[in-house]
Short mmCIF file of C-alpha atoms in Angstrom, two decimals:
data_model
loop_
_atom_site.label_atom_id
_atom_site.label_comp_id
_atom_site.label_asym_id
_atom_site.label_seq_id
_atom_site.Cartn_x
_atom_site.Cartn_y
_atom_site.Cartn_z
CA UNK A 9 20.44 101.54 186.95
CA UNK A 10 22.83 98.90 187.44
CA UNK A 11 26.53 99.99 187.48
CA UNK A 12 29.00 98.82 184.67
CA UNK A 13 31.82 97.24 186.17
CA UNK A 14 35.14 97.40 184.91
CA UNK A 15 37.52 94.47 185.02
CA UNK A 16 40.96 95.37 186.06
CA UNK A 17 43.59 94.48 183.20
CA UNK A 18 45.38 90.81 184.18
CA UNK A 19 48.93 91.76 184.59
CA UNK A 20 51.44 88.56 184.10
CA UNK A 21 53.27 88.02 187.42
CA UNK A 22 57.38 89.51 187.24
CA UNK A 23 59.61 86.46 185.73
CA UNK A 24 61.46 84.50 188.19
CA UNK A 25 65.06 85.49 186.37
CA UNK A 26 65.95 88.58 187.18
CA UNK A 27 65.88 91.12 184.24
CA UNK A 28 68.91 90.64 181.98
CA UNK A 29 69.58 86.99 182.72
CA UNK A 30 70.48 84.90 179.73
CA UNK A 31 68.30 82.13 178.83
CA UNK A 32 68.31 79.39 176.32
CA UNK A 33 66.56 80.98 173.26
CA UNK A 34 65.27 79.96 169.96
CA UNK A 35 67.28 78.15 167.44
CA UNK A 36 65.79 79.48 164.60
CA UNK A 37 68.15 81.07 161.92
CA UNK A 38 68.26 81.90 158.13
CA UNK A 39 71.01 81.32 155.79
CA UNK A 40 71.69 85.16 155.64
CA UNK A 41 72.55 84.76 159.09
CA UNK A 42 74.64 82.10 158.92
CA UNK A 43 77.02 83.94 156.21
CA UNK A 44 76.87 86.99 158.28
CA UNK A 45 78.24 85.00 161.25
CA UNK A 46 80.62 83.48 159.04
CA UNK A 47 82.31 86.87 158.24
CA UNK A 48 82.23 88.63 161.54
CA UNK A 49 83.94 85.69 163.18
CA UNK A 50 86.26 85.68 160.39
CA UNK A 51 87.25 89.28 161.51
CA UNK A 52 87.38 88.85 164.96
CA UNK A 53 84.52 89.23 166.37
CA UNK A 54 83.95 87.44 169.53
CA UNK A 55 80.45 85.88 168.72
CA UNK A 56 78.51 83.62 171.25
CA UNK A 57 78.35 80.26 169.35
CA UNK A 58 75.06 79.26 171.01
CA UNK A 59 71.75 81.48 170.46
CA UNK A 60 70.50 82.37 173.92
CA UNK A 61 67.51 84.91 174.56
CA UNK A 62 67.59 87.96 177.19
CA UNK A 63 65.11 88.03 179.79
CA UNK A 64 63.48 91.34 179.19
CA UNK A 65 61.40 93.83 181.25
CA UNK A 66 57.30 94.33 180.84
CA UNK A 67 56.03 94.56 177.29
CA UNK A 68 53.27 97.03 177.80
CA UNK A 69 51.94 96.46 174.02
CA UNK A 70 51.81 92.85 174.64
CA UNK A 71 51.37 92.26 178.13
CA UNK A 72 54.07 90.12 178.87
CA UNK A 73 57.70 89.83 180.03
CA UNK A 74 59.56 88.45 177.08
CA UNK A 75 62.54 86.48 176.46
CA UNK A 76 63.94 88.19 173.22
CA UNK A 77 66.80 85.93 171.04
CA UNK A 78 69.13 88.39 169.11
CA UNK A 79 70.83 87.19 165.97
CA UNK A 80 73.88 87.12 167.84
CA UNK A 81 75.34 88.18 171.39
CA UNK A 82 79.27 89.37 172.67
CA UNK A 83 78.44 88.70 175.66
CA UNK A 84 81.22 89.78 177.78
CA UNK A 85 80.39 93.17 176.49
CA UNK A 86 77.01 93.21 176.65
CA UNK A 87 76.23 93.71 173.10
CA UNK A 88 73.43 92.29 170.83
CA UNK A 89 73.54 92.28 166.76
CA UNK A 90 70.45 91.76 164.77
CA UNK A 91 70.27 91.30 160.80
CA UNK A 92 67.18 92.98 159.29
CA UNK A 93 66.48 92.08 155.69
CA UNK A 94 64.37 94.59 154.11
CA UNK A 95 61.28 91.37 152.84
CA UNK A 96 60.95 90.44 156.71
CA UNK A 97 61.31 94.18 158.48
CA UNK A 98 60.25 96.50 156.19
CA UNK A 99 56.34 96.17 157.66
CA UNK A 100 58.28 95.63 161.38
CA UNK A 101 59.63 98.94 162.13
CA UNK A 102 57.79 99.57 165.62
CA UNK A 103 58.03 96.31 166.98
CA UNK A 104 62.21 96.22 166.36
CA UNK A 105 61.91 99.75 167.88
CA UNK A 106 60.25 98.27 170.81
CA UNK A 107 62.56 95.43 170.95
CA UNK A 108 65.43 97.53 170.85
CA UNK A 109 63.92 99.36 173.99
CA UNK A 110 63.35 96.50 175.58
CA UNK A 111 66.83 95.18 174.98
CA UNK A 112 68.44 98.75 176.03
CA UNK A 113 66.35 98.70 179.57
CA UNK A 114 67.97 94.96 180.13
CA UNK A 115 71.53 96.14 179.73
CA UNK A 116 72.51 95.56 176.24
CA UNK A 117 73.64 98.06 173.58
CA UNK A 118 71.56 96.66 170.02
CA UNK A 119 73.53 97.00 166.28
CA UNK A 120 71.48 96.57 163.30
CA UNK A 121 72.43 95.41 159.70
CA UNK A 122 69.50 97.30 158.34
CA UNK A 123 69.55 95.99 154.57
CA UNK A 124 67.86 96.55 151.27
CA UNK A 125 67.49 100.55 152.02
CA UNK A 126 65.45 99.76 155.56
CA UNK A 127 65.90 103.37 157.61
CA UNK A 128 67.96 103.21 160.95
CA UNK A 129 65.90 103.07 164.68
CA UNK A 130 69.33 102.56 166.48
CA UNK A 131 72.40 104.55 167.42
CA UNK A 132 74.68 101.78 165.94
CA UNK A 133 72.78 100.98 162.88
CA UNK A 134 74.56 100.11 159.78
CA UNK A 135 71.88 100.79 156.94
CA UNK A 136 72.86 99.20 153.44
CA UNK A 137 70.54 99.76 150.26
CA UNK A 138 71.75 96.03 148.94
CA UNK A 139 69.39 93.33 150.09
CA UNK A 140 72.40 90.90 150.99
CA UNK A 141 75.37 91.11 153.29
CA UNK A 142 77.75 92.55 151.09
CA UNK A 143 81.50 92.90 151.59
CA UNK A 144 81.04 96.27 152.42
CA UNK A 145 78.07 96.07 154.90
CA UNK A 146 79.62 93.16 156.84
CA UNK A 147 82.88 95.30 156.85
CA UNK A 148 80.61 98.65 158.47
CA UNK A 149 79.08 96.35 160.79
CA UNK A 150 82.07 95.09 162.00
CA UNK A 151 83.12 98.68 162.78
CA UNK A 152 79.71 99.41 164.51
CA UNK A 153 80.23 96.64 166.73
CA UNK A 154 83.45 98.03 167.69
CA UNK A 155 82.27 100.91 168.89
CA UNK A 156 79.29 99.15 171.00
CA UNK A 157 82.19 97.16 172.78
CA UNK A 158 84.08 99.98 173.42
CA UNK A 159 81.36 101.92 174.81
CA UNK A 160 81.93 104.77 172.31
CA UNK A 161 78.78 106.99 171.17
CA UNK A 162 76.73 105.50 168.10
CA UNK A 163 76.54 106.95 164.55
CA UNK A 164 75.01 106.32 161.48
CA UNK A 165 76.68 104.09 158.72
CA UNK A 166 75.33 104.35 155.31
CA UNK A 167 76.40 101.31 152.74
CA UNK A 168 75.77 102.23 149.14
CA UNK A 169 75.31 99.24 146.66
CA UNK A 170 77.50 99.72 143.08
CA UNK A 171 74.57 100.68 140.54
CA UNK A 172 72.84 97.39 138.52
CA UNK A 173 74.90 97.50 135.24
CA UNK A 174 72.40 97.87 132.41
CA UNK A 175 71.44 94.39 130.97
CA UNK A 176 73.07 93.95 127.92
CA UNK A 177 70.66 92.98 124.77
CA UNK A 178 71.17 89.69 123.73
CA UNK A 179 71.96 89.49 119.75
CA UNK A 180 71.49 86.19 119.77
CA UNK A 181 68.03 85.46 119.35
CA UNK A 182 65.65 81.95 120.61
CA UNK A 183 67.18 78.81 119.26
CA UNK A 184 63.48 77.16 117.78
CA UNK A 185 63.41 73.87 115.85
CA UNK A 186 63.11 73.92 112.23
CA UNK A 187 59.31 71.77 112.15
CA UNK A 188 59.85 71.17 107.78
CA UNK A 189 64.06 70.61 108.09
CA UNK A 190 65.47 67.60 109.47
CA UNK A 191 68.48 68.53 111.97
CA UNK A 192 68.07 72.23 111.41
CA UNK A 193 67.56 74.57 114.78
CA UNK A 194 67.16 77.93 113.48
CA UNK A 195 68.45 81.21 115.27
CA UNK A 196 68.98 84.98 114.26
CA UNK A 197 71.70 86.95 115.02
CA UNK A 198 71.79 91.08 115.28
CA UNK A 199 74.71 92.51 113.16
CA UNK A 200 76.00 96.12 114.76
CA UNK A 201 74.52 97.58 111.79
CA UNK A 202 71.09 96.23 112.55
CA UNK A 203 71.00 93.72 110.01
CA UNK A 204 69.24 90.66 111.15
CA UNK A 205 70.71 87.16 109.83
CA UNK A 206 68.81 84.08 110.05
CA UNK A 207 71.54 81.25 110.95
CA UNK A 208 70.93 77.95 111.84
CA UNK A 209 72.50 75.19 114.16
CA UNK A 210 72.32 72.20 111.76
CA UNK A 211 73.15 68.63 112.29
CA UNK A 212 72.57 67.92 115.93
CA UNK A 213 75.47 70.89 116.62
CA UNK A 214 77.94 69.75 113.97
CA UNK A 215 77.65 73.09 112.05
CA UNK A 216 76.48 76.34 111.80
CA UNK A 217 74.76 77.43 108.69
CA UNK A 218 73.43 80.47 106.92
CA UNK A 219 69.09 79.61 105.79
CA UNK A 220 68.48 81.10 102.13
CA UNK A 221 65.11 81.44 101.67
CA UNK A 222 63.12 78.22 101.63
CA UNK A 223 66.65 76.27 100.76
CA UNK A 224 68.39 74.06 103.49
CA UNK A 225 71.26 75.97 105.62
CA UNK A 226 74.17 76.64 104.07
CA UNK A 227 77.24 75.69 105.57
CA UNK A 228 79.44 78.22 107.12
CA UNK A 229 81.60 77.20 110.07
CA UNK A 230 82.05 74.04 112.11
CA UNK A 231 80.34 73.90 115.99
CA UNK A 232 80.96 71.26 118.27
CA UNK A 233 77.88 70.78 120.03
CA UNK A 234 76.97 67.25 119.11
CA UNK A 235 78.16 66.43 122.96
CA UNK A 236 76.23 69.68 124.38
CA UNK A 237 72.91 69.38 125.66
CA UNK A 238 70.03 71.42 123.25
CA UNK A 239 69.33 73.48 126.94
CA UNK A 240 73.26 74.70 126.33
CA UNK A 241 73.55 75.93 122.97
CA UNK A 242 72.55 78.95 123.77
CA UNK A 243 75.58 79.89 126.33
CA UNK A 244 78.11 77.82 123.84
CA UNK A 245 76.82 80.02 120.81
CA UNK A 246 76.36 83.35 122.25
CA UNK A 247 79.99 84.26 122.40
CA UNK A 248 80.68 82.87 119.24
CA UNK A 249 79.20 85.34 116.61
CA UNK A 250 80.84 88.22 118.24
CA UNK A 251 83.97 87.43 116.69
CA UNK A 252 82.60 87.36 113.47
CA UNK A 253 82.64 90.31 111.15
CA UNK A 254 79.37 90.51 108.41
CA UNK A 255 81.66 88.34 105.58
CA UNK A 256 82.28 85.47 107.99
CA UNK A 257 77.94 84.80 107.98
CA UNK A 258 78.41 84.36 104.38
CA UNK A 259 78.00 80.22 103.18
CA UNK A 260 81.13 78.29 102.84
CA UNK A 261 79.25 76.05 100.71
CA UNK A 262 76.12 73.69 100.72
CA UNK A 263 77.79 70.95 103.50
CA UNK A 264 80.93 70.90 104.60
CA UNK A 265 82.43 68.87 102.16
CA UNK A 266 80.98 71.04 99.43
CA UNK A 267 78.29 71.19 97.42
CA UNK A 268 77.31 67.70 96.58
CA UNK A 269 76.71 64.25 98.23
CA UNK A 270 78.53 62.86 95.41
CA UNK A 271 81.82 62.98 93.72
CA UNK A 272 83.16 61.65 90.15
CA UNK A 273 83.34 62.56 86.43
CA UNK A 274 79.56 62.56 86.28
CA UNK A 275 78.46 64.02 89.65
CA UNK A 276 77.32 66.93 87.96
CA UNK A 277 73.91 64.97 86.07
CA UNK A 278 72.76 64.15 89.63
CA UNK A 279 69.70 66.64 90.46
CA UNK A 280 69.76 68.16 94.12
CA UNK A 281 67.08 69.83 95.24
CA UNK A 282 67.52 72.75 97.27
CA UNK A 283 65.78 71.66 100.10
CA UNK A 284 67.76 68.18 100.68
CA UNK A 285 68.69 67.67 104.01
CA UNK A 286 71.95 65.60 104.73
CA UNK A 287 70.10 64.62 108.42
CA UNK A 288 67.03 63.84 106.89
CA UNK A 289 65.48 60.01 107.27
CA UNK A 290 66.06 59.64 103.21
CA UNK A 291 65.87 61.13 99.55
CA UNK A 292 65.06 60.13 95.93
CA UNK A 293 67.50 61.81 93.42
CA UNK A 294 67.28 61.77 89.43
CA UNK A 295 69.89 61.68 86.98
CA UNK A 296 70.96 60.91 83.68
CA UNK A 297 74.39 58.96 84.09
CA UNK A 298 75.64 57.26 80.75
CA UNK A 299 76.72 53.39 80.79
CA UNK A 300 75.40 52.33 84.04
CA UNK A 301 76.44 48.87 84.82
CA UNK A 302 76.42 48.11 88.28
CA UNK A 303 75.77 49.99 92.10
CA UNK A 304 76.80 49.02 95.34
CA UNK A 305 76.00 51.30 98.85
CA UNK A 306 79.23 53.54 98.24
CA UNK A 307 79.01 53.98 94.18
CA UNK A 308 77.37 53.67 90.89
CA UNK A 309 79.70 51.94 88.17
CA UNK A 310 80.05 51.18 84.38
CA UNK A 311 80.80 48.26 82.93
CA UNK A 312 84.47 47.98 82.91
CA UNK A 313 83.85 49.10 87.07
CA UNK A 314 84.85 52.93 86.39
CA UNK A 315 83.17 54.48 88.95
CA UNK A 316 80.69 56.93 87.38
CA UNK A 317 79.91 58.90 90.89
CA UNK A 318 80.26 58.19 94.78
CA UNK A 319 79.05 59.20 97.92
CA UNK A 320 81.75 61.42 99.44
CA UNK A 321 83.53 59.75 102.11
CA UNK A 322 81.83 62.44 104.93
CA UNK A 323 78.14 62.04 103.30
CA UNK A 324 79.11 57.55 103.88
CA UNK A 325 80.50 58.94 107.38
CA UNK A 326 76.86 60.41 108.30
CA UNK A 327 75.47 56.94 107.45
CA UNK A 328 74.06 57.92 103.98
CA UNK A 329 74.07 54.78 100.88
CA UNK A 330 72.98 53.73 97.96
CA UNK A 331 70.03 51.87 98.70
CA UNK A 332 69.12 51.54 94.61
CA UNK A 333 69.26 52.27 91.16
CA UNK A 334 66.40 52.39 88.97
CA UNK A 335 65.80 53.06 85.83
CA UNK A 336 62.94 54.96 84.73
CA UNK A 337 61.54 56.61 81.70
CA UNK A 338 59.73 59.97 81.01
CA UNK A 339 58.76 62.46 78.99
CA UNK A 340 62.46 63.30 77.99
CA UNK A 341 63.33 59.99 78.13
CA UNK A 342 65.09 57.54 80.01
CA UNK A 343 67.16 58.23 83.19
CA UNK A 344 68.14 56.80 86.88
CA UNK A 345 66.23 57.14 89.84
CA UNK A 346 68.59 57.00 93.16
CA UNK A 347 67.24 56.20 96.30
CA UNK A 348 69.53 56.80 99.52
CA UNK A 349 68.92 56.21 102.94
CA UNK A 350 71.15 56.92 105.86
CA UNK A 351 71.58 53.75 107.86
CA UNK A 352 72.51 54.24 111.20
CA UNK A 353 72.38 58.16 111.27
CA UNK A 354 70.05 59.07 114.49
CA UNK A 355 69.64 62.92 114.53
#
């Protein structure tokens, strides 16, 4: 039978540096190593400003001599320091052990910022259970480093993170278009009783209102949001209720101005319904004024020019006017039919 050969294993001839001999290395970094550069030079620590790679002995695993590049080198002392962030290491623990061997056998001493709760594999290792470079862990490293310089024996230092403070619940609830309410954005808000209110941001952000059943918000405070982007509201309102006790939530009146669009000895015959909206694109009243003469956009007159009713000066100030003045009959009898339209008002 013919004999089975075995091929010797190709060995990669020894580098022409000698072991130990600094290189140029790879100029990769990360921004986590960047800030953690940042600090340690900030405390003193002598840091090599360019990244240069250690000609290291035979990787047996791999088969080669490699030129390793540590996060950063002292290099007078002879000391490497490599930041190990628990999404890139945690599957890498034998190969950093090897690399730290490999290091070691050139000559350097290794320290490891071993974050996000990654277990020590060096003397010097500074393990933190944060996943960034916290005060505290930059402040251990910085320690650990000391005592590689200074040649003293390794230990262990543990960084503990401050616990996650539980996230508070939000009683402010999603801020959702009104789809049958012109200018209305309605919102709840948790009492500390439980109670649920249903509120509403009404007018663009010009006021906050209190929704009663199917009527249109009542007024109850003044915002100033109108200048706020919709995406903001909800940071500008959320501290807002919180100063408010139960009585505050309860309606002012129906706008700001009170509770009609009109003023005057006989704003009272004007019908409102419940469900007007002062930012809506337009509304048809009824009423049954007595000796109607004349209208213009701001009033409806008799016939000596006693204003009867007008708009209120804030309702004109939105845009709203008398567009006209009808009159109509019916099964009661005869009576005015008000249209108004708010020129100029863009919700």
């Amino acid at each position: 039978m013919p004999k089975i050969v075995t091929k010797p294993r190709w060995t990669p001839p020894e580098p022409s540096d000698p072991i130990g001999t600094l290189l140029p290395g790879s100029s990769l970094t990360s921004k986590l190593e960047e800030q953690v550069r940042e600090r340690l030079t900030a405390a003193g620590v002598g840091l090599c400003e360019k990244r240069l790679g250690i000609q290291c002995g035979f990787d047996e695993a791999r088969n080669r001599y490699p030129v390793l590049t540590p996060d950063f080198l002292i290099r007078g002392a002879k000391v490497c320091v490599e930041i190990d962030p628990a999404n890139v290491h945690e599957d890498r623990i034998d190969q950093d052990q090897v690399r730290n061997e490999l290091l070691e056998a050139a000559g350097w001493r290794v320290v490891r910022l071993r974050l996000g709760g990654l277990k020590a594999i060096g003397d010097w290792d500074v393990v933190s259970d944060t996943s960034g470079a916290t005060v505290a862990a930059v402040a251990s490293l910085v320690e650990a480093i000391g005592d590689a310089v200074a040649g003293r024996p390794g230990r262990l230092r543990t960084v503990k993170g401050k616990p996650a403070a539980p996230r508070k619940k939000s009683r402010l609830g999603a801020i959702r278009e009104d789809e049958y309410k012109f200018g209305v954005h309605n919102v709840r808000w948790s009492l500390d009783g439980g109670e649920v209110l249903d509120l509403a941001v009404v007018g663009n952000g010009r006021y906050l209102g209190r929704v009663m059943k199917s009527e249109f918000p009542r007024y109850v405070r003044p915002l100033d949001l109108v200048d706020v982007p919709k995406d903001g509201w909800r940071k500008a309102l959320e501290p807002l209720p919180e100063g408010m006790d139960a009585s505050e939530f309860e309606p002012v009146s129906t706008f700001p101005w009170g509770d009609s669009l009109f003023i005057g000895p006989q704003a009272g015959t004007i019908y409102m319904k419940d469900k007007f909206s002062p930012f809506g694109p337009g509304e048809v009243l009824t009423t049954n004024l007595e000796c109607v003469h004349e209208y213009n956009e701001a009033a409806i007159q008799g016939e000596d020019h006693t204003v009867l009713v007008e708009l209120h000066a804030e309702a004109i100030a939105l845009g709203w006017k008398i567009e006209s003045v009808r009159l109509e009959s019916g099964r009661h009898g005869d009576y005015q039919r008000i249209v108004l339209t708010p020129e100029g008002f863009k919700i």
